[in-house]
Every structure is written in C-alpha cells, then in structure tokens.
PDB file of C-alpha atoms and ligand atoms in Angstrom:
ATOM      1  CA  UNK A   1       0.005   0.028  -0.268  1.00 88.00           C
ATOM      2  CA  UNK A   2       1.364   3.434  -0.968  1.00 97.00           C
ATOM      3  CA  UNK A   3       2.418   6.160   1.704  1.00 98.00           C
ATOM      4  CA  UNK A   4      -0.653   8.487   0.711  1.00 98.00           C
ATOM      5  CA  UNK A   5      -3.152   5.616   0.512  1.00 98.00           C
ATOM      6  CA  UNK A   6      -2.224   4.202   4.184  1.00 98.00           C
ATOM      7  CA  UNK A   7      -2.147   7.836   5.375  1.00 98.00           C
ATOM      8  CA  UNK A   8      -5.458   8.750   4.159  1.00 98.00           C
ATOM      9  CA  UNK A   9      -7.226   5.564   5.367  1.00 98.00           C
ATOM     10  CA  UNK A  10      -5.894   6.051   8.919  1.00 98.00           C
ATOM     11  CA  UNK A  11      -7.043   9.774   8.839  1.00 98.00           C
ATOM     12  CA  UNK A  12     -10.920   8.741   7.654  1.00 98.00           C
ATOM     13  CA  UNK A  13     -10.754   5.896  10.062  1.00 98.00           C
ATOM     14  CA  UNK A  14     -10.322   8.375  12.685  1.00 97.00           C
ATOM     15  CA  UNK A  15     -12.647  11.013  11.364  1.00 97.00           C
ATOM     16  CA  UNK A  16     -15.259   7.903  11.252  1.00 97.00           C
ATOM     17  CA  UNK A  17     -14.741   7.382  14.791  1.00 97.00           C
ATOM     18  CA  UNK A  18     -15.742  10.672  16.010  1.00 94.00           C
ATOM     19  CA  UNK A  19     -18.222  11.558  13.389  1.00 96.00           C
ATOM     20  CA  UNK A  20     -21.455  13.339  14.476  1.00 96.00           C
ATOM     21  CA  UNK A  21     -22.576  14.577  11.135  1.00 95.00           C
ATOM     22  CA  UNK A  22     -24.952  11.991   9.953  1.00 96.00           C
ATOM     23  CA  UNK A  23     -27.925  13.712   9.737  1.00 97.00           C
ATOM     24  CA  UNK A  24     -27.498  16.680   7.474  1.00 98.00           C
ATOM     25  CA  UNK A  25     -29.453  17.919   4.879  1.00 97.00           C
ATOM     26  CA  UNK A  26     -28.273  17.467   1.431  1.00 98.00           C
ATOM     27  CA  UNK A  27     -29.274  20.802   0.142  1.00 98.00           C
ATOM     28  CA  UNK A  28     -26.599  23.402   1.191  1.00 98.00           C
ATOM     29  CA  UNK A  29     -28.299  24.682   4.941  1.00 98.00           C
ATOM     30  CA  UNK A  30     -26.676  28.464   4.049  1.00 98.00           C
ATOM     31  CA  UNK A  31     -27.815  27.970   0.323  1.00 98.00           C
ATOM     32  CA  UNK A  32     -24.703  29.670  -1.577  1.00 98.00           C
ATOM     33  CA  UNK A  33     -22.067  27.957  -3.762  1.00 99.00           C
ATOM     34  CA  UNK A  34     -18.238  28.837  -4.439  1.00 99.00           C
ATOM     35  CA  UNK A  35     -16.735  28.026  -7.925  1.00 98.00           C
ATOM     36  CA  UNK A  36     -12.721  27.930  -7.136  1.00 98.00           C
ATOM     37  CA  UNK A  37      -9.712  26.842  -7.927  1.00 98.00           C
ATOM     38  CA  UNK A  38      -8.239  23.329  -7.013  1.00 98.00           C
ATOM     39  CA  UNK A  39      -4.973  24.942  -5.706  1.00 98.00           C
ATOM     40  CA  UNK A  40      -3.662  22.891  -2.315  1.00 98.00           C
ATOM     41  CA  UNK A  41      -3.017  25.979  -1.137  1.00 98.00           C
ATOM     42  CA  UNK A  42      -6.717  27.229  -0.675  1.00 98.00           C
ATOM     43  CA  UNK A  43      -9.140  25.394   1.955  1.00 98.00           C
ATOM     44  CA  UNK A  44     -12.866  26.942   0.889  1.00 98.00           C
ATOM     45  CA  UNK A  45     -14.005  25.525   4.179  1.00 98.00           C
ATOM     46  CA  UNK A  46     -11.105  28.116   5.970  1.00 98.00           C
ATOM     47  CA  UNK A  47     -11.042  30.709   4.010  1.00 98.00           C
ATOM     48  CA  UNK A  48     -14.877  31.297   3.935  1.00 98.00           C
ATOM     49  CA  UNK A  49     -15.882  29.874   7.466  1.00 98.00           C
ATOM     50  CA  UNK A  50     -17.722  26.636   5.953  1.00 98.00           C
ATOM     51  CA  UNK A  51     -19.410  24.017   7.921  1.00 97.00           C
ATOM     52  CA  UNK A  52     -20.451  20.375   7.003  1.00 97.00           C
ATOM     53  CA  UNK A  53     -24.015  21.291   5.032  1.00 98.00           C
ATOM     54  CA  UNK A  54     -23.604  24.836   4.341  1.00 98.00           C
ATOM     55  CA  UNK A  55     -22.457  25.356   1.135  1.00 98.00           C
ATOM     56  CA  UNK A  56     -21.580  23.813  -2.325  1.00 98.00           C
ATOM     57  CA  UNK A  57     -17.670  24.362  -3.360  1.00 98.00           C
ATOM     58  CA  UNK A  58     -16.932  23.531  -6.847  1.00 98.00           C
ATOM     59  CA  UNK A  59     -13.685  23.332  -7.839  1.00 98.00           C
ATOM     60  CA  UNK A  60     -11.261  22.871 -11.145  1.00 98.00           C
ATOM     61  CA  UNK A  61      -7.722  23.953 -12.517  1.00 98.00           C
ATOM     62  CA  UNK A  62      -8.421  27.791 -12.076  1.00 98.00           C
ATOM     63  CA  UNK A  63     -11.876  28.123 -10.648  1.00 98.00           C
ATOM     64  CA  UNK A  64     -12.983  28.608 -14.489  1.00 98.00           C
ATOM     65  CA  UNK A  65     -16.900  28.947 -15.328  1.00 98.00           C
ATOM     66  CA  UNK A  66     -16.081  25.838 -17.564  1.00 98.00           C
ATOM     67  CA  UNK A  67     -19.260  24.031 -18.994  1.00 98.00           C
ATOM     68  CA  UNK A  68     -18.880  21.391 -16.647  1.00 98.00           C
ATOM     69  CA  UNK A  69     -18.545  23.931 -13.495  1.00 98.00           C
ATOM     70  CA  UNK A  70     -21.872  25.735 -14.895  1.00 98.00           C
ATOM     71  CA  UNK A  71     -23.216  21.997 -15.503  1.00 98.00           C
ATOM     72  CA  UNK A  72     -22.960  21.652 -11.242  1.00 98.00           C
ATOM     73  CA  UNK A  73     -23.704  25.585 -10.217  1.00 98.00           C
ATOM     74  CA  UNK A  74     -27.238  24.916 -12.738  1.00 98.00           C
ATOM     75  CA  UNK A  75     -28.060  21.566 -10.411  1.00 98.00           C
ATOM     76  CA  UNK A  76     -26.653  23.849  -7.409  1.00 98.00           C
ATOM     77  CA  UNK A  77     -29.601  26.101  -7.888  1.00 98.00           C
ATOM     78  CA  UNK A  78     -32.448  24.109  -9.763  1.00 98.00           C
ATOM     79  CA  UNK A  79     -32.416  21.179  -7.429  1.00 98.00           C
ATOM     80  CA  UNK A  80     -30.538  22.104  -4.375  1.00 98.00           C
ATOM     81  CA  UNK A  81     -31.560  25.701  -3.834  1.00 98.00           C
ATOM     82  CA  UNK A  82     -28.532  27.917  -3.758  1.00 98.00           C
ATOM     83  CA  UNK A  83     -29.265  31.181  -3.861  1.00 98.00           C
ATOM     84  CA  UNK A  84     -25.936  33.449  -3.943  1.00 98.00           C
ATOM     85  CA  UNK A  85     -22.682  32.301  -6.056  1.00 98.00           C
ATOM     86  CA  UNK A  86     -18.919  33.469  -5.932  1.00 98.00           C
ATOM     87  CA  UNK A  87     -16.358  32.812  -8.405  1.00 98.00           C
ATOM     88  CA  UNK A  88     -13.040  32.921  -6.510  1.00 98.00           C
ATOM     89  CA  UNK A  89      -9.663  32.592  -8.662  1.00 98.00           C
ATOM     90  CA  UNK A  90      -6.534  33.012  -6.434  1.00 98.00           C
ATOM     91  CA  UNK A  91      -3.043  35.419  -6.562  1.00 98.00           C
ATOM     92  CA  UNK A  92      -0.203  32.820  -8.009  1.00 97.00           C
ATOM     93  CA  UNK A  93      -2.221  30.369  -9.683  1.00 98.00           C
ATOM     94  CA  UNK A  94      -0.821  27.742 -11.691  1.00 97.00           C
ATOM     95  CA  UNK A  95      -3.189  28.528 -14.858  1.00 98.00           C
ATOM     96  CA  UNK A  96      -0.951  31.603 -15.144  1.00 97.00           C
ATOM     97  CA  UNK A  97       2.259  30.141 -15.832  1.00 96.00           C
ATOM     98  CA  UNK A  98       1.114  28.040 -18.998  1.00 97.00           C
ATOM     99  CA  UNK A  99      -0.873  28.799 -22.480  1.00 97.00           C
ATOM    100  CA  UNK A 100      -2.733  26.017 -24.488  1.00 98.00           C
ATOM    101  CA  UNK A 101      -0.064  25.883 -26.618  1.00 98.00           C
ATOM    102  CA  UNK A 102       2.523  24.960 -24.376  1.00 97.00           C
ATOM    103  CA  UNK A 103       0.271  21.955 -22.438  1.00 98.00           C
ATOM    104  CA  UNK A 104      -0.323  20.848 -25.617  1.00 98.00           C
ATOM    105  CA  UNK A 105       3.484  21.052 -26.598  1.00 97.00           C
ATOM    106  CA  UNK A 106       4.228  18.971 -23.432  1.00 97.00           C
ATOM    107  CA  UNK A 107       1.471  16.661 -23.402  1.00 97.00           C
ATOM    108  CA  UNK A 108       2.683  15.734 -27.085  1.00 96.00           C
ATOM    109  CA  UNK A 109       6.430  15.224 -26.236  1.00 96.00           C
ATOM    110  CA  UNK A 110       5.430  12.963 -23.034  1.00 96.00           C
ATOM    111  CA  UNK A 111       2.953  11.634 -20.717  1.00 95.00           C
ATOM    112  CA  UNK A 112       5.680  12.505 -17.571  1.00 94.00           C
ATOM    113  CA  UNK A 113       5.513  15.475 -15.076  1.00 95.00           C
ATOM    114  CA  UNK A 114       7.059  18.438 -16.471  1.00 95.00           C
ATOM    115  CA  UNK A 115       8.936  20.612 -14.623  1.00 95.00           C
ATOM    116  CA  UNK A 116       9.498  24.594 -14.571  1.00 94.00           C
ATOM    117  CA  UNK A 117      11.913  26.987 -14.227  1.00 94.00           C
ATOM    118  CA  UNK A 118      12.739  30.985 -15.155  1.00 91.00           C
ATOM    119  CA  UNK A 119      12.371  30.405 -18.310  1.00 92.00           C
ATOM    120  CA  UNK A 120       9.423  28.477 -18.250  1.00 93.00           C
ATOM    121  CA  UNK A 121       7.720  24.445 -18.701  1.00 96.00           C
ATOM    122  CA  UNK A 122      10.001  21.889 -19.721  1.00 95.00           C
ATOM    123  CA  UNK A 123       9.354  18.472 -20.757  1.00 92.00           C
ATOM    124  CA  UNK A 124      11.563  15.291 -19.734  1.00 82.00           C
ATOM    125  CA  UNK A 125      11.301  14.203 -23.293  1.00 76.00           C
ATOM    126  CA  UNK A 126      10.683  10.570 -22.551  1.00 84.00           C
ATOM    127  CA  UNK A 127       7.781   9.898 -25.091  1.00 86.00           C
ATOM    128  CA  UNK A 128       5.400   8.509 -25.957  1.00 94.00           C
ATOM    129  CA  UNK A 129       3.272  11.769 -25.766  1.00 96.00           C
ATOM    130  CA  UNK A 130      -0.381  12.310 -26.985  1.00 97.00           C
ATOM    131  CA  UNK A 131      -1.764  14.754 -29.147  1.00 97.00           C
ATOM    132  CA  UNK A 132      -4.972  14.447 -27.581  1.00 98.00           C
ATOM    133  CA  UNK A 133      -4.231  18.092 -25.389  1.00 98.00           C
ATOM    134  CA  UNK A 134      -4.974  19.454 -28.626  1.00 98.00           C
ATOM    135  CA  UNK A 135      -8.666  18.870 -28.430  1.00 98.00           C
ATOM    136  CA  UNK A 136      -8.930  20.564 -24.976  1.00 98.00           C
ATOM    137  CA  UNK A 137      -9.281  24.190 -24.066  1.00 98.00           C
ATOM    138  CA  UNK A 138      -7.086  24.173 -20.892  1.00 98.00           C
ATOM    139  CA  UNK A 139      -9.012  27.776 -20.055  1.00 98.00           C
ATOM    140  CA  UNK A 140      -5.279  29.001 -18.816  1.00 98.00           C
ATOM    141  CA  UNK A 141      -5.576  32.586 -17.347  1.00 98.00           C
ATOM    142  CA  UNK A 142      -3.491  35.772 -18.604  1.00 96.00           C
ATOM    143  CA  UNK A 143      -4.794  37.922 -15.796  1.00 96.00           C
ATOM    144  CA  UNK A 144      -6.083  37.054 -12.987  1.00 93.00           C
ATOM    145  CA  UNK A 145      -8.872  40.029 -12.113  1.00 96.00           C
ATOM    146  CA  UNK A 146      -9.948  39.662 -16.299  1.00 98.00           C
ATOM    147  CA  UNK A 147     -10.354  36.076 -15.434  1.00 98.00           C
ATOM    148  CA  UNK A 148     -12.745  36.486 -12.831  1.00 98.00           C
ATOM    149  CA  UNK A 149     -14.592  39.025 -14.756  1.00 98.00           C
ATOM    150  CA  UNK A 150     -14.980  36.838 -17.654  1.00 98.00           C
ATOM    151  CA  UNK A 151     -16.133  33.794 -15.799  1.00 98.00           C
ATOM    152  CA  UNK A 152     -18.781  35.802 -13.664  1.00 98.00           C
ATOM    153  CA  UNK A 153     -19.969  37.143 -17.022  1.00 98.00           C
ATOM    154  CA  UNK A 154     -19.984  33.682 -19.087  1.00 98.00           C
ATOM    155  CA  UNK A 155     -22.374  32.458 -15.727  1.00 98.00           C
ATOM    156  CA  UNK A 156     -24.498  35.434 -15.911  1.00 98.00           C
ATOM    157  CA  UNK A 157     -25.292  35.428 -19.268  1.00 98.00           C
ATOM    158  CA  UNK A 158     -25.861  31.820 -19.570  1.00 98.00           C
ATOM    159  CA  UNK A 159     -29.542  30.987 -20.141  1.00 98.00           C
ATOM    160  CA  UNK A 160     -30.004  28.295 -17.789  1.00 98.00           C
ATOM    161  CA  UNK A 161     -29.007  30.460 -14.998  1.00 98.00           C
ATOM    162  CA  UNK A 162     -31.865  32.418 -13.763  1.00 98.00           C
ATOM    163  CA  UNK A 163     -31.160  36.172 -13.489  1.00 97.00           C
ATOM    164  CA  UNK A 164     -31.931  36.469  -9.860  1.00 98.00           C
ATOM    165  CA  UNK A 165     -28.775  35.123  -8.659  1.00 98.00           C
ATOM    166  CA  UNK A 166     -25.891  37.368  -7.637  1.00 98.00           C
ATOM    167  CA  UNK A 167     -22.666  36.178  -8.458  1.00 98.00           C
ATOM    168  CA  UNK A 168     -19.734  38.008  -6.593  1.00 98.00           C
ATOM    169  CA  UNK A 169     -16.284  38.028  -8.250  1.00 98.00           C
ATOM    170  CA  UNK A 170     -13.318  37.654  -5.400  1.00 98.00           C
ATOM    171  CA  UNK A 171      -9.611  37.002  -6.020  1.00 98.00           C
ATOM    172  CA  UNK A 172      -8.069  34.946  -2.756  1.00 98.00           C
ATOM    173  CA  UNK A 173      -4.448  36.347  -1.890  1.00 98.00           C
ATOM    174  CA  UNK A 174      -2.401  32.709  -1.086  1.00 98.00           C
ATOM    175  CA  UNK A 175       0.134  35.068   1.142  1.00 98.00           C
ATOM    176  CA  UNK A 176      -2.403  36.756   3.610  1.00 98.00           C
ATOM    177  CA  UNK A 177      -5.213  34.674   3.285  1.00 98.00           C
ATOM    178  CA  UNK A 178      -7.721  37.423   2.546  1.00 98.00           C
ATOM    179  CA  UNK A 179     -10.568  37.731  -0.181  1.00 98.00           C
ATOM    180  CA  UNK A 180      -9.920  40.918  -2.394  1.00 98.00           C
ATOM    181  CA  UNK A 181     -13.285  41.770  -4.487  1.00 98.00           C
ATOM    182  CA  UNK A 182     -12.940  42.254  -7.869  1.00 98.00           C
ATOM    183  CA  UNK A 183     -15.943  45.003  -8.494  1.00 98.00           C
ATOM    184  CA  UNK A 184     -15.743  45.054 -11.927  1.00 98.00           C
ATOM    185  CA  UNK A 185     -16.664  41.416 -11.620  1.00 98.00           C
ATOM    186  CA  UNK A 186     -19.147  41.618  -8.764  1.00 97.00           C
ATOM    187  CA  UNK A 187     -20.764  44.281 -11.041  1.00 98.00           C
ATOM    188  CA  UNK A 188     -21.128  42.342 -14.284  1.00 98.00           C
ATOM    189  CA  UNK A 189     -22.395  39.216 -11.892  1.00 98.00           C
ATOM    190  CA  UNK A 190     -25.244  41.764 -10.242  1.00 98.00           C
ATOM    191  CA  UNK A 191     -28.742  40.657 -10.039  1.00 97.00           C
ATOM    192  CA  UNK A 192     -31.268  41.204 -13.167  1.00 89.00           C
TER     193      UNK A 192
HETATM  194 ZN1  LIG B 201      -5.009  27.949  -8.925  1.00 52.59          ZN
END
C-alpha cells in the first residue's frame, strides 16, 4: 500500500470514529455556492467559514466557469436551492504559468510530469506523448482579475442561469489569506 493511501485511510478511520454529522440535509443550509481553484493552498471551508452541510464548493483548475462548472452550478440552484454564488480565483495561480500551446506541446512530447524554471515549462522528453491535448481548451489565465470578470460574465449570461442569483467575483490572496473583491466582476454578476 502506498504511503499516501495508508495515511488517507488512517485519517479517515479516525474521522469516522468521531463522526456526528450523519443527519445533515442534502441542500446546502446557507444556500450559496463557491466556484474556486483546486490549488492545494486554498481551503474554502476555512477561508469562507464553512461547516459540513453549509454550501456547495465546485473546484477545478483555475476555478474557471467551464461547461462542467456551470453544470454543477445549475444543479446547485435548480435542485438544491442555492441563491448566491461566488467565483473565487487566486494570486499565484498555476493557470497563469502556461498557455494552451505550451500544455499541448508538453503532452505531445511525453506523459511524464514536466518541470518549471524561470524560462518556463520543460518536458523530460521521454515519450511517447499524445496529441489528444490539442482537443482540450485548458482555460488558462492571462490576467487574474480579468479571468474573474470573464467567468462571472459567462455565468451571468448563461441561458440556464436565472437573473435573480447574484454572482460575486473575488481573488484569494495566497500570501495574506484575504479575499479581495473584483468590483467589475461583482458588477457584471449583479442580479437583473
Ligand atoms: Zn489556481
């Protein structure tokens, strides 16, 4: 058994031992949802003060408003009653460090983990890789604040999203732990 697998199962056994949250309702008690990045430094339960059962947290690379993120948000309000949404990107996001072209090139070269230095990403070059990456939009980020504005705007304008849901745009600062509002995004997400 790998060390990680062993540690996770041990942690879970301890967690289940003291578990007393078995009677929570399925709909989020505080009726809101957060779309945010999968970055390991972000803990939405801590940075936004969530307890089990409080809110939906949808995560992907970048916290981007991908079709799948929108699928989750639509389920979140339509079936589970959330009424306010946050889009929260963050400083120092890995999605700012590459482009579609770079990612596609790395994957075409090999499936090994790439390395990064001051000059950018480099592949170890032990192929084979795959050109399947050419068919994926990696939703990379050029400008952090702009990406929040774009994602809030996309969600706001989506035909399956009701105009009544306010969408707030923020950037989480990985140095200070603070949520910093992007006013242009929140304005774009104002309910209509
Ligand atoms: Zn990120």
